[in-house]
PDB file of N, CA and C in Angstrom:
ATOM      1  N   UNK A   1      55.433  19.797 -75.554  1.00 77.00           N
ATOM      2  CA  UNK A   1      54.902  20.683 -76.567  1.00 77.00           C
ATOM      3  C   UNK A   1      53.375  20.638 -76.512  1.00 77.00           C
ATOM      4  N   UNK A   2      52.879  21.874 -76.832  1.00 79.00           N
ATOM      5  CA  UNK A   2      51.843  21.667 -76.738  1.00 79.00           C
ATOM      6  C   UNK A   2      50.620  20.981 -77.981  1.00 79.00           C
ATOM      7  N   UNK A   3      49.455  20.616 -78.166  1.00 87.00           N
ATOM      8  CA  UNK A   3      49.080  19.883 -78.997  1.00 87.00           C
ATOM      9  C   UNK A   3      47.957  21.170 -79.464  1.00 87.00           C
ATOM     10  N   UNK A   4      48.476  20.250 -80.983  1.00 90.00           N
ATOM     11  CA  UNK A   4      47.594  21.144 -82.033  1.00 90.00           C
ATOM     12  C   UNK A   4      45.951  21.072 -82.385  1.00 90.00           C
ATOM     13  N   UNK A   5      45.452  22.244 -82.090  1.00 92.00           N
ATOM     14  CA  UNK A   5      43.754  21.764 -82.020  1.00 92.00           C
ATOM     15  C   UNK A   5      43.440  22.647 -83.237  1.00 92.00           C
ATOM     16  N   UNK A   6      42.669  22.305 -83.911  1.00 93.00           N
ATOM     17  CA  UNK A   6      41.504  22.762 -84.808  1.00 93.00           C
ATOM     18  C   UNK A   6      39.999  23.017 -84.414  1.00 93.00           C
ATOM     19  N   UNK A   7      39.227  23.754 -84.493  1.00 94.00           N
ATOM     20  CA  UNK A   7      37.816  24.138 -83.712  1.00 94.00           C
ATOM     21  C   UNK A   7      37.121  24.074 -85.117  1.00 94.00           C
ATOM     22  N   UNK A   8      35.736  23.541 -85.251  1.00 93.00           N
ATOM     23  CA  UNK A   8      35.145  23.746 -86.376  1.00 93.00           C
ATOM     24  C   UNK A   8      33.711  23.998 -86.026  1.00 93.00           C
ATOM     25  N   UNK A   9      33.169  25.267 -86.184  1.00 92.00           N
ATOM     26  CA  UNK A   9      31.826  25.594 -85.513  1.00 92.00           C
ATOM     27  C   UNK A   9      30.791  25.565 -87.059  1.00 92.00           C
ATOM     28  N   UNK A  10      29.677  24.898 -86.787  1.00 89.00           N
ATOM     29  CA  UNK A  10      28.801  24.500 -87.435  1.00 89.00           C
ATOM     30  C   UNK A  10      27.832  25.961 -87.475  1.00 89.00           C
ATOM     31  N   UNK A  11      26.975  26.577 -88.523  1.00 86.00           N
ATOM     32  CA  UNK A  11      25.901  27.477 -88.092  1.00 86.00           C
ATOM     33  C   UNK A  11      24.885  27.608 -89.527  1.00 86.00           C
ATOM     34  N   UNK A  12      23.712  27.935 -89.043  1.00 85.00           N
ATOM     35  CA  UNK A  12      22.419  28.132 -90.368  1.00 85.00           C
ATOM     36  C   UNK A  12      21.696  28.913 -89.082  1.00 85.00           C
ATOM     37  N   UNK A  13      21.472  30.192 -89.634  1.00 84.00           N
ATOM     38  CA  UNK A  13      20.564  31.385 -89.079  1.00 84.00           C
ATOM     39  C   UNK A  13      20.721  31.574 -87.828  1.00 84.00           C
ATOM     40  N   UNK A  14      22.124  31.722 -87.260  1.00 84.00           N
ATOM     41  CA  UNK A  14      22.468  31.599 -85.978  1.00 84.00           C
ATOM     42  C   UNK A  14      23.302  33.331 -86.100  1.00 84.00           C
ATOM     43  N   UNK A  15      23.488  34.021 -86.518  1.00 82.00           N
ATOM     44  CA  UNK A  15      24.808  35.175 -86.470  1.00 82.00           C
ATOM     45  C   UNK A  15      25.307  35.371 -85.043  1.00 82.00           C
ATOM     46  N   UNK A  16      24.173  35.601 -83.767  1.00 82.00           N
ATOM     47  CA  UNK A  16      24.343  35.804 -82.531  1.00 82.00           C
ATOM     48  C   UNK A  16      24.872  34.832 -82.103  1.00 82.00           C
ATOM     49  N   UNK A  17      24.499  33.676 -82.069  1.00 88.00           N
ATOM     50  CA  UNK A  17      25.111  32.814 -81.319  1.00 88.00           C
ATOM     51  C   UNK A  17      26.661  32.111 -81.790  1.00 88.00           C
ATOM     52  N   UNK A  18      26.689  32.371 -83.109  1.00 88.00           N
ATOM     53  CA  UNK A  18      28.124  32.016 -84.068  1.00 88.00           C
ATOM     54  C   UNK A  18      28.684  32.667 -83.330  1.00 88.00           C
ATOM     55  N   UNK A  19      28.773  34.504 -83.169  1.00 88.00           N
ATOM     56  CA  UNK A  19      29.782  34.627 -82.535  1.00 88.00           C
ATOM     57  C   UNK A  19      30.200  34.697 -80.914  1.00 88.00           C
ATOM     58  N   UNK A  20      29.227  34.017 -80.397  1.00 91.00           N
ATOM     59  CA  UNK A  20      28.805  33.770 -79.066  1.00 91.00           C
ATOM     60  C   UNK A  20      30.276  32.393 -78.780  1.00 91.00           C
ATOM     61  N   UNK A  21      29.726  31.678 -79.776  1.00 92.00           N
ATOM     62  CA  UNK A  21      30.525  30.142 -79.710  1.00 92.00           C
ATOM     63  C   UNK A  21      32.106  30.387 -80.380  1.00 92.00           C
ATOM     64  N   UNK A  22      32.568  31.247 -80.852  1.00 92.00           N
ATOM     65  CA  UNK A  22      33.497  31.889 -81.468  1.00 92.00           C
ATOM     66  C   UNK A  22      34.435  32.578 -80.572  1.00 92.00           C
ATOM     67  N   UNK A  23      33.502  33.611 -79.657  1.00 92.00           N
ATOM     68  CA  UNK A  23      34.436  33.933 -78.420  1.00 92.00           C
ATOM     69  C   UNK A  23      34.371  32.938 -77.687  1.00 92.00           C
ATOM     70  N   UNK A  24      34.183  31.905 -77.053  1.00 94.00           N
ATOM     71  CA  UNK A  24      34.240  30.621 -76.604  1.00 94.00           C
ATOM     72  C   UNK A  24      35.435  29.902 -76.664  1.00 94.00           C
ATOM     73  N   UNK A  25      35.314  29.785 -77.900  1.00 94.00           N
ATOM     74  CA  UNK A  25      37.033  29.175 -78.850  1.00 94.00           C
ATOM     75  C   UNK A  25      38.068  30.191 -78.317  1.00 94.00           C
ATOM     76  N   UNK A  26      37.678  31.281 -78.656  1.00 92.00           N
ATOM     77  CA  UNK A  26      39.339  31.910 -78.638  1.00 92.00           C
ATOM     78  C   UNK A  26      39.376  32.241 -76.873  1.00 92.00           C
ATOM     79  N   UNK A  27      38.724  31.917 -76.456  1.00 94.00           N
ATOM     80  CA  UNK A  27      38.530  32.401 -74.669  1.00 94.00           C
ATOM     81  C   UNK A  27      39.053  31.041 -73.754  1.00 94.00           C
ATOM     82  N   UNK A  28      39.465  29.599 -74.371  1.00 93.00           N
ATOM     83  CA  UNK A  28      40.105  28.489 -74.161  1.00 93.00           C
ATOM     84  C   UNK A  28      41.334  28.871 -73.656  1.00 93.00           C
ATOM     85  N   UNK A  29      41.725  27.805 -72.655  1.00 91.00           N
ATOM     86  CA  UNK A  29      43.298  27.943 -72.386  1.00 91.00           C
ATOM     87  C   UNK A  29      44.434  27.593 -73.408  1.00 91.00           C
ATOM     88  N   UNK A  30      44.143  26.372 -74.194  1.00 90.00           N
ATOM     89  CA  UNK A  30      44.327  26.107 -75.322  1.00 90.00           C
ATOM     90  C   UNK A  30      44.195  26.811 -76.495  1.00 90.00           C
ATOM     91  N   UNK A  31      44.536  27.179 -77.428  1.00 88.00           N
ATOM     92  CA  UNK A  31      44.282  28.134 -78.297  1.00 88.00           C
ATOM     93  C   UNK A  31      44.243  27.518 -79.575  1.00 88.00           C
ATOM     94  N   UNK A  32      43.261  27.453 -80.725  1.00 90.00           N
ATOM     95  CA  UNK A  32      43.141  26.224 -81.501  1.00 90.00           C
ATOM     96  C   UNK A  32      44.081  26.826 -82.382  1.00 90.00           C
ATOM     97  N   UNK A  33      45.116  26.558 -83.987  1.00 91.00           N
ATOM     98  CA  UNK A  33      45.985  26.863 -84.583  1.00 91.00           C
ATOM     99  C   UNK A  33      44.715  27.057 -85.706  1.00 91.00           C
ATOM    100  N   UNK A  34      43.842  26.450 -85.932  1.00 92.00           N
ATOM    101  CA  UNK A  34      43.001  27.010 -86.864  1.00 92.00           C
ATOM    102  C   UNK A  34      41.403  26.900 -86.821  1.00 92.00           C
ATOM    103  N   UNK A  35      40.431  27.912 -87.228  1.00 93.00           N
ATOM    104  CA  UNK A  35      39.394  27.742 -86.789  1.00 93.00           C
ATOM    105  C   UNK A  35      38.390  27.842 -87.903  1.00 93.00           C
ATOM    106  N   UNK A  36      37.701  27.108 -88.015  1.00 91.00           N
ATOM    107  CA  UNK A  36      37.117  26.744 -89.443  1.00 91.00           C
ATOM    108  C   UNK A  36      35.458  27.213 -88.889  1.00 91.00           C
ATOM    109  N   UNK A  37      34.903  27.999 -89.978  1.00 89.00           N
ATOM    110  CA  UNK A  37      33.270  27.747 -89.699  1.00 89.00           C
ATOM    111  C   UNK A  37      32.538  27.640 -90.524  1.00 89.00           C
ATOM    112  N   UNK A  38      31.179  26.856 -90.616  1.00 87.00           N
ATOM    113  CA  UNK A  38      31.127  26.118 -91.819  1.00 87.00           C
ATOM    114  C   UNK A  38      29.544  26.309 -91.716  1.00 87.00           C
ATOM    115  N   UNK A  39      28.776  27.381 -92.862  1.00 83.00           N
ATOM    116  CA  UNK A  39      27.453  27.391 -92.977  1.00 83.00           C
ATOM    117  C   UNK A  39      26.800  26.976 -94.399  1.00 83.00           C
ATOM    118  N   UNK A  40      25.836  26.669 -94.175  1.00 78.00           N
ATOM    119  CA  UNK A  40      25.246  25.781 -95.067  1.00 78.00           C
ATOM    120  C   UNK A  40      24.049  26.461 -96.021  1.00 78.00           C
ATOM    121  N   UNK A  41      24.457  27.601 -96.308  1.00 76.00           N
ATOM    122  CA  UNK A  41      23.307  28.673 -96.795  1.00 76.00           C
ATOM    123  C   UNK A  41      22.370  29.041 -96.122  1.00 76.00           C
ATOM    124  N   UNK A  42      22.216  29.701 -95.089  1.00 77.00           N
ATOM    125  CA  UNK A  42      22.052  30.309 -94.610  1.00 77.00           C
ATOM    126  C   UNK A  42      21.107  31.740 -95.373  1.00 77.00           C
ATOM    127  N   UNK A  43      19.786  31.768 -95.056  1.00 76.00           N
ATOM    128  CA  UNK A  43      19.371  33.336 -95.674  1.00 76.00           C
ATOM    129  C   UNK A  43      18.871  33.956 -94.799  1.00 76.00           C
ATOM    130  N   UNK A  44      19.358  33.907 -93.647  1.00 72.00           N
ATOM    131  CA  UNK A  44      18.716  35.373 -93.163  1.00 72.00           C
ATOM    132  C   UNK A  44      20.307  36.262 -92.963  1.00 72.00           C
ATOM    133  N   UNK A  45      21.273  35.777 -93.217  1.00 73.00           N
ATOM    134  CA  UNK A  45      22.583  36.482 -93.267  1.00 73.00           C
ATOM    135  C   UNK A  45      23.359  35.808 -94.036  1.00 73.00           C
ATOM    136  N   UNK A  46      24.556  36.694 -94.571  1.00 75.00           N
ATOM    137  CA  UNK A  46      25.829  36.756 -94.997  1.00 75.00           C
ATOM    138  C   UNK A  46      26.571  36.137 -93.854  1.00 75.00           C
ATOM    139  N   UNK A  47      27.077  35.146 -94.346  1.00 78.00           N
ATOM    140  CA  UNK A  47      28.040  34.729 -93.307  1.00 78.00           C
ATOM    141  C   UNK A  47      29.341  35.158 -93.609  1.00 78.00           C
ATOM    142  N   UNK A  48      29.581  35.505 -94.961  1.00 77.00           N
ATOM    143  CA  UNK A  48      30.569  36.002 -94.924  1.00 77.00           C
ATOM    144  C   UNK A  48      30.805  37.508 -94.347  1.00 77.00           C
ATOM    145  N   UNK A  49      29.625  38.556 -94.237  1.00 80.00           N
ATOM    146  CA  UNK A  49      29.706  39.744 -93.351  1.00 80.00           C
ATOM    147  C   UNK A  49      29.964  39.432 -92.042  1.00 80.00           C
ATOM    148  N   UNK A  50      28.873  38.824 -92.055  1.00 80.00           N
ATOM    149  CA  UNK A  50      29.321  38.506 -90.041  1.00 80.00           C
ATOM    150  C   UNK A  50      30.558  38.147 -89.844  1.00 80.00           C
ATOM    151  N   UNK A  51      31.023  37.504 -90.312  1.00 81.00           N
ATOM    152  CA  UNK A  51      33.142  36.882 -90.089  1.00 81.00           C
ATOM    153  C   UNK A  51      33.765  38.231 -90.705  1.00 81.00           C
ATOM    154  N   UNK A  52      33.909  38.850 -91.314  1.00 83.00           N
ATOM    155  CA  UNK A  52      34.522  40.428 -91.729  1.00 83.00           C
ATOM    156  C   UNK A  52      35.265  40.351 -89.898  1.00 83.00           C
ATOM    157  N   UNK A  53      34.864  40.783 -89.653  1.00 85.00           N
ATOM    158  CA  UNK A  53      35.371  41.098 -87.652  1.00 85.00           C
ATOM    159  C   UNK A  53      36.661  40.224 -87.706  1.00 85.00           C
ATOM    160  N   UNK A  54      36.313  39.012 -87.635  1.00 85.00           N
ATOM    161  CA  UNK A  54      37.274  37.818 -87.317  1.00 85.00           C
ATOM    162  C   UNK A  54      38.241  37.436 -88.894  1.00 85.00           C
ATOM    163  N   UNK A  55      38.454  38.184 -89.465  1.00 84.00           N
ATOM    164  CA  UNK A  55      38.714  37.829 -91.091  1.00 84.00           C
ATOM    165  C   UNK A  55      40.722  37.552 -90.490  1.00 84.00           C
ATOM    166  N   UNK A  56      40.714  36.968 -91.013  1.00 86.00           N
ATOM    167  CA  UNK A  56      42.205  36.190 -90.093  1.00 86.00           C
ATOM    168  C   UNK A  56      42.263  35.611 -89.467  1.00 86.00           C
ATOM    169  N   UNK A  57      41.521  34.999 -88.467  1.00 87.00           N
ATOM    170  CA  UNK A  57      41.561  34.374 -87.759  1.00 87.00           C
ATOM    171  C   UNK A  57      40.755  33.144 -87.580  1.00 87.00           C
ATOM    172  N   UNK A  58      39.311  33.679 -88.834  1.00 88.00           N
ATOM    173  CA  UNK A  58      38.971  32.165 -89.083  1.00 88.00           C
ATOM    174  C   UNK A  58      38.766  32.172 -90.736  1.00 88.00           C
ATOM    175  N   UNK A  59      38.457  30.771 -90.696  1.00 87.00           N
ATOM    176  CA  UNK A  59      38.270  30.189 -92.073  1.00 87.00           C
ATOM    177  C   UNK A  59      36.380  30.015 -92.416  1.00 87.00           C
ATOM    178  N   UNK A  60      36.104  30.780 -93.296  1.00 84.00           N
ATOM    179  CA  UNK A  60      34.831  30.574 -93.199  1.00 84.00           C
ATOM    180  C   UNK A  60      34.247  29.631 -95.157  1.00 84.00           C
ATOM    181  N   UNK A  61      33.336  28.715 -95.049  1.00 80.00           N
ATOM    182  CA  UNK A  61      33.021  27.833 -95.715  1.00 80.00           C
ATOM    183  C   UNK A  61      31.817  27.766 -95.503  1.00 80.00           C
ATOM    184  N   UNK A  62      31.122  28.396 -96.542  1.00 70.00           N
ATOM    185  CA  UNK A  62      29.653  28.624 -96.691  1.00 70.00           C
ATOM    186  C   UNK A  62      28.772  28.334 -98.297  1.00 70.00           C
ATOM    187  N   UNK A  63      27.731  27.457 -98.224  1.00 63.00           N
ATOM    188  CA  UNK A  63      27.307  28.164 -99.749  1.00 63.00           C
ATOM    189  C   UNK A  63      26.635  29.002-100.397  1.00 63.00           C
ATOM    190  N   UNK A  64      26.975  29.633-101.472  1.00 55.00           N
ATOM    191  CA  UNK A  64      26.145  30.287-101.957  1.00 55.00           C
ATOM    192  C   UNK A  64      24.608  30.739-102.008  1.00 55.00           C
ATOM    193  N   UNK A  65      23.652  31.810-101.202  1.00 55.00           N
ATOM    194  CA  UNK A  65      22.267  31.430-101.177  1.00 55.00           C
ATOM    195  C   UNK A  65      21.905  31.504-102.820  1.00 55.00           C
ATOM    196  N   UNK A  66      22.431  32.406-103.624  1.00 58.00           N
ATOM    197  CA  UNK A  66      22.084  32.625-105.453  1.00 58.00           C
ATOM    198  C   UNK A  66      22.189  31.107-105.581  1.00 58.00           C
ATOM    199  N   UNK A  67      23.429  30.484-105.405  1.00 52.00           N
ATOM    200  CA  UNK A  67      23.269  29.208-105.889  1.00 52.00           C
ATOM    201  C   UNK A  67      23.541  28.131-105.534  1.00 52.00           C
ATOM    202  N   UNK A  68      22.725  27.427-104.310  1.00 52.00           N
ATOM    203  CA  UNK A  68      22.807  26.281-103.390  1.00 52.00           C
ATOM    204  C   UNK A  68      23.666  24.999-103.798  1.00 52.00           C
ATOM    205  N   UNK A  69      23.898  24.804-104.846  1.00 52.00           N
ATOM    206  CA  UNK A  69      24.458  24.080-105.389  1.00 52.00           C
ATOM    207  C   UNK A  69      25.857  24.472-106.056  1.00 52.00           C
ATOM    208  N   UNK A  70      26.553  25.798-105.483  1.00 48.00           N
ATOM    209  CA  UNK A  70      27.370  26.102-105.701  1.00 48.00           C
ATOM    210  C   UNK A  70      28.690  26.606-104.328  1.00 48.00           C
ATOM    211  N   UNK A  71      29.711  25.922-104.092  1.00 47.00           N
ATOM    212  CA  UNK A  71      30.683  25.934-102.487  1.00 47.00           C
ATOM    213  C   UNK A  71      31.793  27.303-103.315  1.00 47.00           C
ATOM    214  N   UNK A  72      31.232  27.963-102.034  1.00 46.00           N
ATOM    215  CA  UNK A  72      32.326  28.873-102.328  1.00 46.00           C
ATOM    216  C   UNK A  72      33.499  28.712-101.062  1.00 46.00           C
ATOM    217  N   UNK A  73      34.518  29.614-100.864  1.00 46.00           N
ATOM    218  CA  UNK A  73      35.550  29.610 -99.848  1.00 46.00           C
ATOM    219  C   UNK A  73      35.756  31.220 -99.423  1.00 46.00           C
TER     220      UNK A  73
END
């Protein structure tokens, strides 16, 4: 059987290269069962716009730029 992978891509003011490293993941022979990406407020983008494309297929975990001290999902 094959073994279960998880991918978790890290990003802050990256949009190009997020989804650079994103087709990366899904371009594996292996295919991860879930793919998590995880930004840390980020203001020169919405990370949640940029993932719109990929909305199913990953998990995105970012915080709030209004309120840094606030984790949304």
């Amino acid at each position: 059987s094959a073994p279960k992978i998880s991918a978790i891509v890290a990003s802050y003011n990256r949009a190009d290269s997020l989804m650079i490293a994103l087709e990366s993941v899904f371009a594996q022979t292996l295919q991860p069962v879930e793919v998590f990406v995880v930004d840390d407020c980020s203001p020169k983008f919405d990370i949640f716009e940029v993932m719109r494309p990929l909305e199913g297929r990953v998990k995105v975990n970012g915080q709030a730029v209004e309120n840094p001290d606030a984790w949304v999902d």
